[in-house]
PDB file of C-alpha atoms in Angstrom:
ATOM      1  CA  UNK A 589     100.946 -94.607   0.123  1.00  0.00           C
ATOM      2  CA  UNK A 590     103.597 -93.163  -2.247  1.00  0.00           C
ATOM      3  CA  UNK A 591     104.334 -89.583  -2.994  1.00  0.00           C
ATOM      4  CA  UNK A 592     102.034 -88.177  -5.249  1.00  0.00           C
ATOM      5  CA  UNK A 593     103.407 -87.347  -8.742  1.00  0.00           C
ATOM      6  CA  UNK A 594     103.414 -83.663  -9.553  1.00  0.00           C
ATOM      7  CA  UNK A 595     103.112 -82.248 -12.953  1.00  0.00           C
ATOM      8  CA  UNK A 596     103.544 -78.829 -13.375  1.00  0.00           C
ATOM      9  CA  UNK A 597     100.648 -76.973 -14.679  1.00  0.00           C
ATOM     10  CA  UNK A 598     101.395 -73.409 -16.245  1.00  0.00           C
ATOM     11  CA  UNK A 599      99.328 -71.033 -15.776  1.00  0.00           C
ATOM     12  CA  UNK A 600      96.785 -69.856 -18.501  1.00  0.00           C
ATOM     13  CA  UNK A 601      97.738 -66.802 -20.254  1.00  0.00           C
ATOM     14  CA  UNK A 602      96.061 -64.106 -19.363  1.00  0.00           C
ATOM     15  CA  UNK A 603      93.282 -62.771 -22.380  1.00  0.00           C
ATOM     16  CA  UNK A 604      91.614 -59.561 -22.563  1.00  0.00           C
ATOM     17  CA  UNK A 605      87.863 -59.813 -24.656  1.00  0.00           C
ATOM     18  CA  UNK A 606      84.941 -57.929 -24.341  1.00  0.00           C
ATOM     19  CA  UNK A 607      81.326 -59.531 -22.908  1.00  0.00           C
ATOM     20  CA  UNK A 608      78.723 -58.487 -25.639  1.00  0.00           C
ATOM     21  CA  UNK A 609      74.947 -59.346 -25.377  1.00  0.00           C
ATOM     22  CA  UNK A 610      72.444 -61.222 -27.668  1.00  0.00           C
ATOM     23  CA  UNK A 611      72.337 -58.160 -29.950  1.00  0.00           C
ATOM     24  CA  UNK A 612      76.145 -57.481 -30.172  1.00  0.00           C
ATOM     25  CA  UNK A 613      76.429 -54.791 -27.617  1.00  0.00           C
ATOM     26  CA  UNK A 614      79.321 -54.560 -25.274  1.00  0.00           C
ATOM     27  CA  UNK A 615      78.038 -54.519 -21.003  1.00  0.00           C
ATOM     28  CA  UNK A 616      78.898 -51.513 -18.989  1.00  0.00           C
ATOM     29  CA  UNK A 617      82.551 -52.098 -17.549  1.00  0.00           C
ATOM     30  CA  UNK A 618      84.846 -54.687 -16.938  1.00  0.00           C
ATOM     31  CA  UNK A 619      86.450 -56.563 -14.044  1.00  0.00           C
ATOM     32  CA  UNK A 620      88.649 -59.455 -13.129  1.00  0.00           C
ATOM     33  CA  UNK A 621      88.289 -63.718 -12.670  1.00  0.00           C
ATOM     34  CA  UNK A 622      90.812 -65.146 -10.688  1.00  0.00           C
ATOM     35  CA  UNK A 623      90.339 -68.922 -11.238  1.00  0.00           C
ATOM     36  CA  UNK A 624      91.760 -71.836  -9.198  1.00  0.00           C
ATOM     37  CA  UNK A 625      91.462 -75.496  -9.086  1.00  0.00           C
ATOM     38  CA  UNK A 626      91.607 -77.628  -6.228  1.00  0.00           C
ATOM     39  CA  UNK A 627      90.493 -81.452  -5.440  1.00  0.00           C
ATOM     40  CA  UNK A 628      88.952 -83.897  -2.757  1.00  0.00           C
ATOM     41  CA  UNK A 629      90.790 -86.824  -1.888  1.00  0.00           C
ATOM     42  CA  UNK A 630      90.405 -90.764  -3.854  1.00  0.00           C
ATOM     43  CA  UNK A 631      91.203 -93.347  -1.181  1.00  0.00           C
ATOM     44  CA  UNK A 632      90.499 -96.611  -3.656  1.00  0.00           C
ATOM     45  CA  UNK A 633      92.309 -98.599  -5.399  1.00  0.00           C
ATOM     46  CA  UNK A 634      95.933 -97.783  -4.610  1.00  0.00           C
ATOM     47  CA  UNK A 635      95.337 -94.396  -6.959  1.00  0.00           C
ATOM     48  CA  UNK A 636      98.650 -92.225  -6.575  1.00  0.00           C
ATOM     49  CA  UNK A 637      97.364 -89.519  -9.334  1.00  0.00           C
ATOM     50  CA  UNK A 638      94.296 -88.349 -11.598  1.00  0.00           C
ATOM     51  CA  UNK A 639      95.900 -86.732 -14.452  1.00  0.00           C
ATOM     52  CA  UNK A 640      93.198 -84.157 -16.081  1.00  0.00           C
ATOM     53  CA  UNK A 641      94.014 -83.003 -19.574  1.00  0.00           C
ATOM     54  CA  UNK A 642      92.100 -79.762 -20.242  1.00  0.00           C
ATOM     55  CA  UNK A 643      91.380 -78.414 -23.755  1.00  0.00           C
ATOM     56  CA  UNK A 644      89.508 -75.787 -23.405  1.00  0.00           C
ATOM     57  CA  UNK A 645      87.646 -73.560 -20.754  1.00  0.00           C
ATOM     58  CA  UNK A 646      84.286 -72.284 -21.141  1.00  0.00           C
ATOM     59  CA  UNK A 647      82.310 -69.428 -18.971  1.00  0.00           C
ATOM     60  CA  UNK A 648      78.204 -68.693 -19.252  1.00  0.00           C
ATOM     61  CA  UNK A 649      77.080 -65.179 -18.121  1.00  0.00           C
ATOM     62  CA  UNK A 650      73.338 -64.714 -17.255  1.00  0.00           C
ATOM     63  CA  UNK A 651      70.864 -64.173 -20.352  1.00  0.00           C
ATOM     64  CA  UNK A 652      73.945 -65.340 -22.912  1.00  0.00           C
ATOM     65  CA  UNK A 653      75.282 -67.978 -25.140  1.00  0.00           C
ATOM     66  CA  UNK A 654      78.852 -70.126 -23.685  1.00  0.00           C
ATOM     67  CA  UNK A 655      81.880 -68.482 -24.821  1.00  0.00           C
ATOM     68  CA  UNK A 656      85.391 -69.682 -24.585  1.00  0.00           C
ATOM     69  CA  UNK A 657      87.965 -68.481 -22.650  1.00  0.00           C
ATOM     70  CA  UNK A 658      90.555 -67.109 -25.256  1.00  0.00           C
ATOM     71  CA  UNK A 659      94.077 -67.750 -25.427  1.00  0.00           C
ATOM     72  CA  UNK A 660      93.854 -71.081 -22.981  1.00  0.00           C
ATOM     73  CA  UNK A 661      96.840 -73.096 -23.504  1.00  0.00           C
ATOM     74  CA  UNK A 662      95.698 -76.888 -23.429  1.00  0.00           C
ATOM     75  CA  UNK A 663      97.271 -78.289 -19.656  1.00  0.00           C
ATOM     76  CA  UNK A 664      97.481 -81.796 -18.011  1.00  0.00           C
ATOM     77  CA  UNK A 665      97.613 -81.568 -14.164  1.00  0.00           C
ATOM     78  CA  UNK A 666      97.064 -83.855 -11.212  1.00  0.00           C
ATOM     79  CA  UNK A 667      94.158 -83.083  -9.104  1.00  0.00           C
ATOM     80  CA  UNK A 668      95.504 -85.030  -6.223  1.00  0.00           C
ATOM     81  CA  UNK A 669      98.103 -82.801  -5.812  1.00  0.00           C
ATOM     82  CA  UNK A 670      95.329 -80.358  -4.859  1.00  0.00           C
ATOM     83  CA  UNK A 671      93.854 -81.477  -1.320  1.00  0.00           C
ATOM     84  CA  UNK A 672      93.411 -80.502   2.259  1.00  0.00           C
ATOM     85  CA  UNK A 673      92.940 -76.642   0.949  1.00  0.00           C
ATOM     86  CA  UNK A 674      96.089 -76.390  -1.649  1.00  0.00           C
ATOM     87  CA  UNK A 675      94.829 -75.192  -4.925  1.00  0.00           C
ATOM     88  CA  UNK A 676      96.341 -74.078  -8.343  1.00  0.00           C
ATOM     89  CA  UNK A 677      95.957 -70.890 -10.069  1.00  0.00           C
ATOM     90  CA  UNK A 678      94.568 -71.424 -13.998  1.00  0.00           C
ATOM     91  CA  UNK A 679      94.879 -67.568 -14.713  1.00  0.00           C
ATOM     92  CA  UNK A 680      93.430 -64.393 -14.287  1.00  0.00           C
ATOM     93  CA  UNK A 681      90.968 -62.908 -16.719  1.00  0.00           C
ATOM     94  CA  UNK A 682      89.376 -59.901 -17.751  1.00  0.00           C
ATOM     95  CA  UNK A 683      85.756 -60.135 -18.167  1.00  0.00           C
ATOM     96  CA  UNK A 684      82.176 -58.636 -18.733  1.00  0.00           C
ATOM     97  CA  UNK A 685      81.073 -57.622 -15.300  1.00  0.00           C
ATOM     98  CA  UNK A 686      78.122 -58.820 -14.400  1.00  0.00           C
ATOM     99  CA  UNK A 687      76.594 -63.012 -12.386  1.00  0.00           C
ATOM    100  CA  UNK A 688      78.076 -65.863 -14.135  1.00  0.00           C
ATOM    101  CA  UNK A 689      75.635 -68.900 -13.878  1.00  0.00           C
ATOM    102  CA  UNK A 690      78.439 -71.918 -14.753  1.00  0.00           C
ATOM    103  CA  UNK A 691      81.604 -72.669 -16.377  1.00  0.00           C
ATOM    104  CA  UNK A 692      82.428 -75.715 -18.417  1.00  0.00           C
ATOM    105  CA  UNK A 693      85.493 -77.947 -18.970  1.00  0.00           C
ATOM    106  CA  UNK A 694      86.494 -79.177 -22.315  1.00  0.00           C
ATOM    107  CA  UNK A 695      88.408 -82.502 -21.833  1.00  0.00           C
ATOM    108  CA  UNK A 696      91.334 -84.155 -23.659  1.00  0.00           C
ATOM    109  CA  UNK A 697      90.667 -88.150 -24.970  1.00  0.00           C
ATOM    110  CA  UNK A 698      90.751 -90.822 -24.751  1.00  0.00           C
ATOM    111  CA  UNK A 699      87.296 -90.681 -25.289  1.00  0.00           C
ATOM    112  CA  UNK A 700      84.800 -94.060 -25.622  1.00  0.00           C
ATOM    113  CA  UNK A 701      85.073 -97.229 -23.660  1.00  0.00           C
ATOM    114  CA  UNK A 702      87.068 -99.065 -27.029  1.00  0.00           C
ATOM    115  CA  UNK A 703      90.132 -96.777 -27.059  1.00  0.00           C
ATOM    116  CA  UNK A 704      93.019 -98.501 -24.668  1.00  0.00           C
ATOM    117  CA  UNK A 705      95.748 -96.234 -25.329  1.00  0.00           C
ATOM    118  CA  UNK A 706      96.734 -92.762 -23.091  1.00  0.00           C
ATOM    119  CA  UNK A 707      96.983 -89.784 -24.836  1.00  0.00           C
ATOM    120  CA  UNK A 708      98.781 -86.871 -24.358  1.00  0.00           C
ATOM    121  CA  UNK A 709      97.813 -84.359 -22.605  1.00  0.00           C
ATOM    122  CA  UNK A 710      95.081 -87.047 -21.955  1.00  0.00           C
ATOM    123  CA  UNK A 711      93.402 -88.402 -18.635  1.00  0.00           C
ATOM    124  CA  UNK A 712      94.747 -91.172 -17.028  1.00  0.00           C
ATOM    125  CA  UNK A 713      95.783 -92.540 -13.740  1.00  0.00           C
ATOM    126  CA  UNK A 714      98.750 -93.710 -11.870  1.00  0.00           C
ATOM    127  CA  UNK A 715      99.136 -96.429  -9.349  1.00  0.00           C
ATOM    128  CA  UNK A 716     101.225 -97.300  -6.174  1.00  0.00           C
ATOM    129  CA  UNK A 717     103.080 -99.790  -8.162  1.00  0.00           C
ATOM    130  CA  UNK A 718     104.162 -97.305 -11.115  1.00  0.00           C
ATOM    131  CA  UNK A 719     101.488 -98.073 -13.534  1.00  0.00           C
ATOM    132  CA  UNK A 720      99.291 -96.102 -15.475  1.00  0.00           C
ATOM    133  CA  UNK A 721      95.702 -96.810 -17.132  1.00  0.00           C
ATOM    134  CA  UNK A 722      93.147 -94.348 -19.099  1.00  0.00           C
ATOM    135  CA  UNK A 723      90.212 -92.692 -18.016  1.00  0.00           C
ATOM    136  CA  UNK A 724      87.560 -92.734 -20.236  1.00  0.00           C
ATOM    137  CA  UNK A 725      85.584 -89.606 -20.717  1.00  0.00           C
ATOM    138  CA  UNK A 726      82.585 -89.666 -22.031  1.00  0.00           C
ATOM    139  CA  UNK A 727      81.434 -86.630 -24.124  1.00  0.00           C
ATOM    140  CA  UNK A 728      83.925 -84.893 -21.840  1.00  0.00           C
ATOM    141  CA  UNK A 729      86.009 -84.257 -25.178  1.00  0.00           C
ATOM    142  CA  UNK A 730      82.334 -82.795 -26.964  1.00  0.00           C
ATOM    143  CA  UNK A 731      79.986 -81.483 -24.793  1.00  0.00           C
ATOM    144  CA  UNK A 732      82.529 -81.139 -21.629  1.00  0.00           C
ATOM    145  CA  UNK A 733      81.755 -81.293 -17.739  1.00  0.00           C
ATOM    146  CA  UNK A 734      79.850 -78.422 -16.008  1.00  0.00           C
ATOM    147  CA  UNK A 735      81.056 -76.321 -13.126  1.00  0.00           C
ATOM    148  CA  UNK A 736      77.947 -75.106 -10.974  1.00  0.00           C
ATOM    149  CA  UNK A 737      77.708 -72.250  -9.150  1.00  0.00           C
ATOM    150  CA  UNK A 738      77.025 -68.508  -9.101  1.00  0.00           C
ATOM    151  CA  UNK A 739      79.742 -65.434  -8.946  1.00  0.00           C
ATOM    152  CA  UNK A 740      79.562 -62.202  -9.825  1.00  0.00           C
ATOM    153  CA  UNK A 741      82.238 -60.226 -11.488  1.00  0.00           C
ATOM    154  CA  UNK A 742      82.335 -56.752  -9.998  1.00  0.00           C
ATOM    155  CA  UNK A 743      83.303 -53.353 -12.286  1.00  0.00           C
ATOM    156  CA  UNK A 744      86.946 -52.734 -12.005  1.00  0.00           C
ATOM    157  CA  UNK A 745      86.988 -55.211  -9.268  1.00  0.00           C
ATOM    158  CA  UNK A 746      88.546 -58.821  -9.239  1.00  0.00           C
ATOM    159  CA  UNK A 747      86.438 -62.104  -7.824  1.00  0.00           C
ATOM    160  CA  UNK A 748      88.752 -65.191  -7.073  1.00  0.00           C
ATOM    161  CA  UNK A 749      86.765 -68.227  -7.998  1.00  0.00           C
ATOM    162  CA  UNK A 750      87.686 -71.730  -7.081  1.00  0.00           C
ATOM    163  CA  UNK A 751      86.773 -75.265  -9.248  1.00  0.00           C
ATOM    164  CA  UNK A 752      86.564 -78.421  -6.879  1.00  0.00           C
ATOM    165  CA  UNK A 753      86.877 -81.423  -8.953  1.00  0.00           C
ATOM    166  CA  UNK A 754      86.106 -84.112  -6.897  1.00  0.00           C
ATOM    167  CA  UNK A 755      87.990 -87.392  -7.644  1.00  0.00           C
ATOM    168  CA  UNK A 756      86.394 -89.426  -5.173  1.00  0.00           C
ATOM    169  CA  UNK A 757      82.915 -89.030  -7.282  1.00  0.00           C
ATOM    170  CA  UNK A 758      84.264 -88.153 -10.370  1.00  0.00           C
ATOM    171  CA  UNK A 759      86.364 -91.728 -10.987  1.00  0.00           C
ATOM    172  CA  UNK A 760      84.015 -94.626 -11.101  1.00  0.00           C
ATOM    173  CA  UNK A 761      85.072 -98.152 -12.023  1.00  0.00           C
ATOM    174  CA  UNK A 762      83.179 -99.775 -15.185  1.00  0.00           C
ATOM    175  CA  UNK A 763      81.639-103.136 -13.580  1.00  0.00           C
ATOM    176  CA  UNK A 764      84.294-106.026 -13.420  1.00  0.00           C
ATOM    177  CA  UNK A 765      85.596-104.875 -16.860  1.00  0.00           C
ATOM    178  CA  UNK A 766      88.582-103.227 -14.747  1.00  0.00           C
ATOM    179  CA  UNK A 767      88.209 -99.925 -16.766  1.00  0.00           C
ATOM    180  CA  UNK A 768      87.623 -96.413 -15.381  1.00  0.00           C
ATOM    181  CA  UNK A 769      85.065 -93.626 -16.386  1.00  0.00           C
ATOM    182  CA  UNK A 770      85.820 -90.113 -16.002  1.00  0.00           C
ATOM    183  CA  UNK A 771      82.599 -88.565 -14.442  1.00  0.00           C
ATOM    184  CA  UNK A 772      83.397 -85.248 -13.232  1.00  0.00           C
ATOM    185  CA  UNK A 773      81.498 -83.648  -9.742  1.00  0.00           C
ATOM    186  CA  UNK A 774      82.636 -80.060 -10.268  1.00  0.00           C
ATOM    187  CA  UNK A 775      81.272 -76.907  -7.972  1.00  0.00           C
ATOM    188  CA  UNK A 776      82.422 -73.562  -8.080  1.00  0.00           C
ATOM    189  CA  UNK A 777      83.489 -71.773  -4.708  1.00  0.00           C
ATOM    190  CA  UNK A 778      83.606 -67.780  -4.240  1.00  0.00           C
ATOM    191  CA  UNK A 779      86.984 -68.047  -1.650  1.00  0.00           C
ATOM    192  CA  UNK A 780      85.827 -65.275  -0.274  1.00  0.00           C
ATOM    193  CA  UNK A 781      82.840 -67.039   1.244  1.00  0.00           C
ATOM    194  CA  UNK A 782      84.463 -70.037   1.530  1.00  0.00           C
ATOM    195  CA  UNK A 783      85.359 -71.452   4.785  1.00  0.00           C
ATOM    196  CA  UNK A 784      86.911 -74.653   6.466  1.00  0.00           C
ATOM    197  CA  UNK A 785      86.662 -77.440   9.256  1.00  0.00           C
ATOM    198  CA  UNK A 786      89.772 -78.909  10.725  1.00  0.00           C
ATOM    199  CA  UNK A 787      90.520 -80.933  13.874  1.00  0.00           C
ATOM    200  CA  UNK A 788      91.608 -83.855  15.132  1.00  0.00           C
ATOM    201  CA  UNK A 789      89.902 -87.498  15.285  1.00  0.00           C
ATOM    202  CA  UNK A 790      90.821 -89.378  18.541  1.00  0.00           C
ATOM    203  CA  UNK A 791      90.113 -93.192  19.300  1.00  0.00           C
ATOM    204  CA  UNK A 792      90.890 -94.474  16.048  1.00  0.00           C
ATOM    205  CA  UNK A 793      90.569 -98.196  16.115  1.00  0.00           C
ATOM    206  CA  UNK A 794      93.598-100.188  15.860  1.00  0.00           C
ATOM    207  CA  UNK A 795      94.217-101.367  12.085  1.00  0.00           C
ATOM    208  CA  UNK A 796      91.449 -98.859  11.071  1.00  0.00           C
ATOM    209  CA  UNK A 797      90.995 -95.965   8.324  1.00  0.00           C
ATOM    210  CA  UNK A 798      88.694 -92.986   9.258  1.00  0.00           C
ATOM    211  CA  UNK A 799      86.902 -90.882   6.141  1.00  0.00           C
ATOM    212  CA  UNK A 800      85.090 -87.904   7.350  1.00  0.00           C
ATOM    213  CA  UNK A 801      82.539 -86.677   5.245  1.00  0.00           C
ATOM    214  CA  UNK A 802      80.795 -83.425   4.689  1.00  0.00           C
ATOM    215  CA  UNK A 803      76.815 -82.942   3.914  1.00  0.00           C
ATOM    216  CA  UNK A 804      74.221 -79.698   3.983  1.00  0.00           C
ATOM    217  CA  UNK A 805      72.485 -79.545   7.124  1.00  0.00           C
ATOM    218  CA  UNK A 806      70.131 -82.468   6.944  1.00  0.00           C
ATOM    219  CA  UNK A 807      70.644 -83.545   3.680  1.00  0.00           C
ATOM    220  CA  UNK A 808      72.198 -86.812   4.944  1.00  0.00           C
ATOM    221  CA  UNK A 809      70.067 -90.269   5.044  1.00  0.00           C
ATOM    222  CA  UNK A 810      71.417 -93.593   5.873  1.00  0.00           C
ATOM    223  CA  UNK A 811      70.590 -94.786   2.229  1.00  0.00           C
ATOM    224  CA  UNK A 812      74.225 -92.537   1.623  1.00  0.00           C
ATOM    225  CA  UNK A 813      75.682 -95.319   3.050  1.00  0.00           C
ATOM    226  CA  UNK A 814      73.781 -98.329   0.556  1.00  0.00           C
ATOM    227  CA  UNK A 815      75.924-100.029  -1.285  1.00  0.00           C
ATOM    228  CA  UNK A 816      76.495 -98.361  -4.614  1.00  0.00           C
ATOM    229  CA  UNK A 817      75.024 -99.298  -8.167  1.00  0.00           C
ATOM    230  CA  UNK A 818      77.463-100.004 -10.739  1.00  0.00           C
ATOM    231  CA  UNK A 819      79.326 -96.649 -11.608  1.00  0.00           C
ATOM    232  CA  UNK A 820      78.284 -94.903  -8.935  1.00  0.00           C
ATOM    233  CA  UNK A 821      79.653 -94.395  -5.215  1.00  0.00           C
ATOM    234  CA  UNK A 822      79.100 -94.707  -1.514  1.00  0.00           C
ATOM    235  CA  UNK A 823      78.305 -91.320  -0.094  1.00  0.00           C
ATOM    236  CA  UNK A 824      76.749 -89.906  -3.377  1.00  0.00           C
ATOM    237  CA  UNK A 825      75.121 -86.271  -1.811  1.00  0.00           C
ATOM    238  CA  UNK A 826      78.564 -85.222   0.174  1.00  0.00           C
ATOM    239  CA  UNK A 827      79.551 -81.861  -0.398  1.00  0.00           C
ATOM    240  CA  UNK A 828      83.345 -83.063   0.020  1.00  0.00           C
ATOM    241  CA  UNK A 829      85.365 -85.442   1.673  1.00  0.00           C
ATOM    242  CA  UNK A 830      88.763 -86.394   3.740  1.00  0.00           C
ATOM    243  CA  UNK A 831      90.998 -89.380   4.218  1.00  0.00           C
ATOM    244  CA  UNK A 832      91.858 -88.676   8.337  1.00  0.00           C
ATOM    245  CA  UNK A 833      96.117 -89.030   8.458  1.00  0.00           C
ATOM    246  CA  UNK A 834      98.141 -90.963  10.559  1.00  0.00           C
ATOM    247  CA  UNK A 835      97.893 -88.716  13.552  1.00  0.00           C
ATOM    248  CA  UNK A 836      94.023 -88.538  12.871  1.00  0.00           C
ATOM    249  CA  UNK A 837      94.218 -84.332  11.571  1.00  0.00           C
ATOM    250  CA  UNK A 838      91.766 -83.547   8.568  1.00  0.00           C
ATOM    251  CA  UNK A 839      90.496 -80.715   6.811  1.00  0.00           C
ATOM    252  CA  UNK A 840      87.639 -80.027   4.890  1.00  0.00           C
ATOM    253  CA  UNK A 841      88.002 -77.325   2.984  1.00  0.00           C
ATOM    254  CA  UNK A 842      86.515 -74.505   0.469  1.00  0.00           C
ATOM    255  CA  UNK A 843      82.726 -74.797   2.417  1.00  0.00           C
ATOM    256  CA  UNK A 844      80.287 -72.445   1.971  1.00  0.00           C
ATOM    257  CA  UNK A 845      78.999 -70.721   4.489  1.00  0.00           C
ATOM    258  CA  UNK A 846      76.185 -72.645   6.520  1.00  0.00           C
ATOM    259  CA  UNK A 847      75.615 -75.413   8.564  1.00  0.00           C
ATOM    260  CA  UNK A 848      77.178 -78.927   7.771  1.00  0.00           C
ATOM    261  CA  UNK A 849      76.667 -83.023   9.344  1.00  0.00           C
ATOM    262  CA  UNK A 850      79.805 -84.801   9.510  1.00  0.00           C
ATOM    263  CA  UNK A 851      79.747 -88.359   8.768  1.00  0.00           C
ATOM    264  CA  UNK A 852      82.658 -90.801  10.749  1.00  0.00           C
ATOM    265  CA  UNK A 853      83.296 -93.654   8.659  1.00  0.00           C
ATOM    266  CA  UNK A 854      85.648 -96.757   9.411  1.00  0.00           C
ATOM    267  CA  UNK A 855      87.109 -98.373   6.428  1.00  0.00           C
ATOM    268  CA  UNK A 856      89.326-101.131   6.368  1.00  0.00           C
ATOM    269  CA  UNK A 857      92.042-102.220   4.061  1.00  0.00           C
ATOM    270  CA  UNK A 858      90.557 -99.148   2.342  1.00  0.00           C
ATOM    271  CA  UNK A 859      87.192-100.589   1.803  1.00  0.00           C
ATOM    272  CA  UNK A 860      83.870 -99.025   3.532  1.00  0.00           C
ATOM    273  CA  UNK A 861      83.430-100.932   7.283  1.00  0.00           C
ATOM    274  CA  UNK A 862      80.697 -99.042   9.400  1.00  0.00           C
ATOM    275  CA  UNK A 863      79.542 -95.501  10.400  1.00  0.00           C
ATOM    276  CA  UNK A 864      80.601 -94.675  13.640  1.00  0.00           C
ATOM    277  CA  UNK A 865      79.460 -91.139  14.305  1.00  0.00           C
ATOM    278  CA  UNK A 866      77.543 -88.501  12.538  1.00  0.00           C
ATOM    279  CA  UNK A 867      78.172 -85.022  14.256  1.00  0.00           C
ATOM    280  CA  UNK A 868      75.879 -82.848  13.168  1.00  0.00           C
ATOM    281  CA  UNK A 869      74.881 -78.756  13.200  1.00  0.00           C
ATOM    282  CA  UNK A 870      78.679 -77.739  12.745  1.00  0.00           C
ATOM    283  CA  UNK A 871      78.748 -74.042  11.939  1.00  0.00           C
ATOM    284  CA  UNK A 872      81.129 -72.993   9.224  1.00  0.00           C
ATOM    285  CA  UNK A 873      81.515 -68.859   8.388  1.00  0.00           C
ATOM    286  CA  UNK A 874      83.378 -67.095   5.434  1.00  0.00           C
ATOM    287  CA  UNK A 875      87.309 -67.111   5.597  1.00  0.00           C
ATOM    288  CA  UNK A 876      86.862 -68.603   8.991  1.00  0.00           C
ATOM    289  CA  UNK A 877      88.716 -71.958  10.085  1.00  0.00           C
ATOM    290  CA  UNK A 878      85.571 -74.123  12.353  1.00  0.00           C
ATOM    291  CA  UNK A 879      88.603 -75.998  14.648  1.00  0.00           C
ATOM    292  CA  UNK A 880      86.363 -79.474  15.441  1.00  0.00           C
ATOM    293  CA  UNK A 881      88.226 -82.438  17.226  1.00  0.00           C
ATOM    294  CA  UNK A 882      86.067 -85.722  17.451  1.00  0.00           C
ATOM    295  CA  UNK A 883      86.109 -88.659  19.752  1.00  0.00           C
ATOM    296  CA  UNK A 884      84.977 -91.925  18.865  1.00  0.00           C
TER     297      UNK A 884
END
């Protein structure tokens, strides 16, 4: 595969606001959001980018109405760029302390599966053999696409926060039309409770691919591996997931704390094949690297 295309994101500039109740009231102190973005890997399709135009970024605190982040500067950035644990800074803002419940993204067009054209800052792809083609977001440029997941904001303290988009369930081909749909899988990561698994795969079979993927402690079934329905994907419930490199290394990274199952899939010519392993009860702690090397 090619060498991804970077595009330089800049970071947000930094706003100052205060976090007011339902009745107008400003909370007791304030503290700081560090907020990142990172990615899991696409392996379809000869995809050598995701470009993500982002309008606007929204935050909801506990008890209170969404509110935008002030002063965001609308940014187009590849997500691919962001794998195996790299990640991008957005900014760091000063806000309300107190448990925020979600935040939302506000997407650029083209919106609607009639427009045909790319715009800029807007979402598209790129391809192995240089070309481009839109994603189509729907409501993304309206309503926008939720980040889940819990942080608090600590009194004249900072919390680094970190958005996984992931582009393997988040880009979905429409039927045989040939068109793509935007549908993004976001989930918000404390980093520091996050932790990783890393290792190496051994026994690859000749003329093989290996993806590795991630799921809760007995949250996997084998109807994860079903064929999927039309805009939709194989492996629906995985937390993330990794294409396993040349010399059979991958990483999983930004995991909560807990217990994961690791699914071993073969694909060939890029296309799902068979499961050949699922190992299972793999332990993964806060800021901690879980080394795991797997034989097949």
């Amino acid at each position: 595969m090619k060498k991804l295309i970077f595009l330089t994101i800049g970071l947000i500039t930094p706003f100052l606001f205060s976090s007011c109740n339902e009745d107008g009231n400003s909370t007791s102190g304030t503290g700081t959001l560090k907020l990142s973005i990172t990615d899991a890997p696409i392996e379809t399709d000869g995809i050598t980018a995701v470009n993500i135009g982002v309008k606007e970024v929204q935050y909801h605190m506990e008890g209170e109405k969404w509110q935008t982040f002030e002063g965001f500067e609308p940014d187009t950035f590849n997500i691919l760029e962001l794998t195996g644990g790299e990640s991008e800074l957005l900014g760091q803002f000063e806000l309300g302390a107190g448990t925020y419940t979600q935040l939302r993204f506000i997407l650029a067009t083209p919106e609607g599966k009639e427009s045909s054209t790319i715009d800029n800052p807007g979402c598209y792809l790129e391809f192995e053999d240089g070309s481009t083609q839109p994603l189509f977001v729907p409501s993304g440029a309206q309503t926008g696409y939720k980040a889940t997941g819990n942080f608090t904001v600590p009194v004249n303290g900072q919390v680094a926060v970190t958005a996984d988009f992931d582009a393997r369930k988040s880009v979905v081909k429409a039927g045989n039309s040939g068109k793509y749909i935007l549908k993004p899988t976001i989930r918000l990561v404390v980093d520091n409770q996050a932790g990783s698994i890393s290792g190496n795969v051994a026994n690859i079979p000749e003329g093989s691919g290996i993806m590795i993927y991630a799921y809760e402690d007995e949250t996997y079934t084998e109807e994860e591996a079903a064929a999927p329905e039309e805009e939709s994907v194989r492996f629906p419930n995985a937390i993330t997931s990794w294409e396993v490199d040349e010399e059979g290394n991958y990483t999983l990274a930004f995991l909560a704390p807990g217990v994961y199952d690791l699914v071993v899939v073969e694909t060939i010519d890029g296309e799902f094949n068979q499961i050949l392993k699922v190992v299972e009860d793999v332990q993964v702690e806060s800021l901690e690297e879980t080394t795991l090397d797997i034989e097949l």
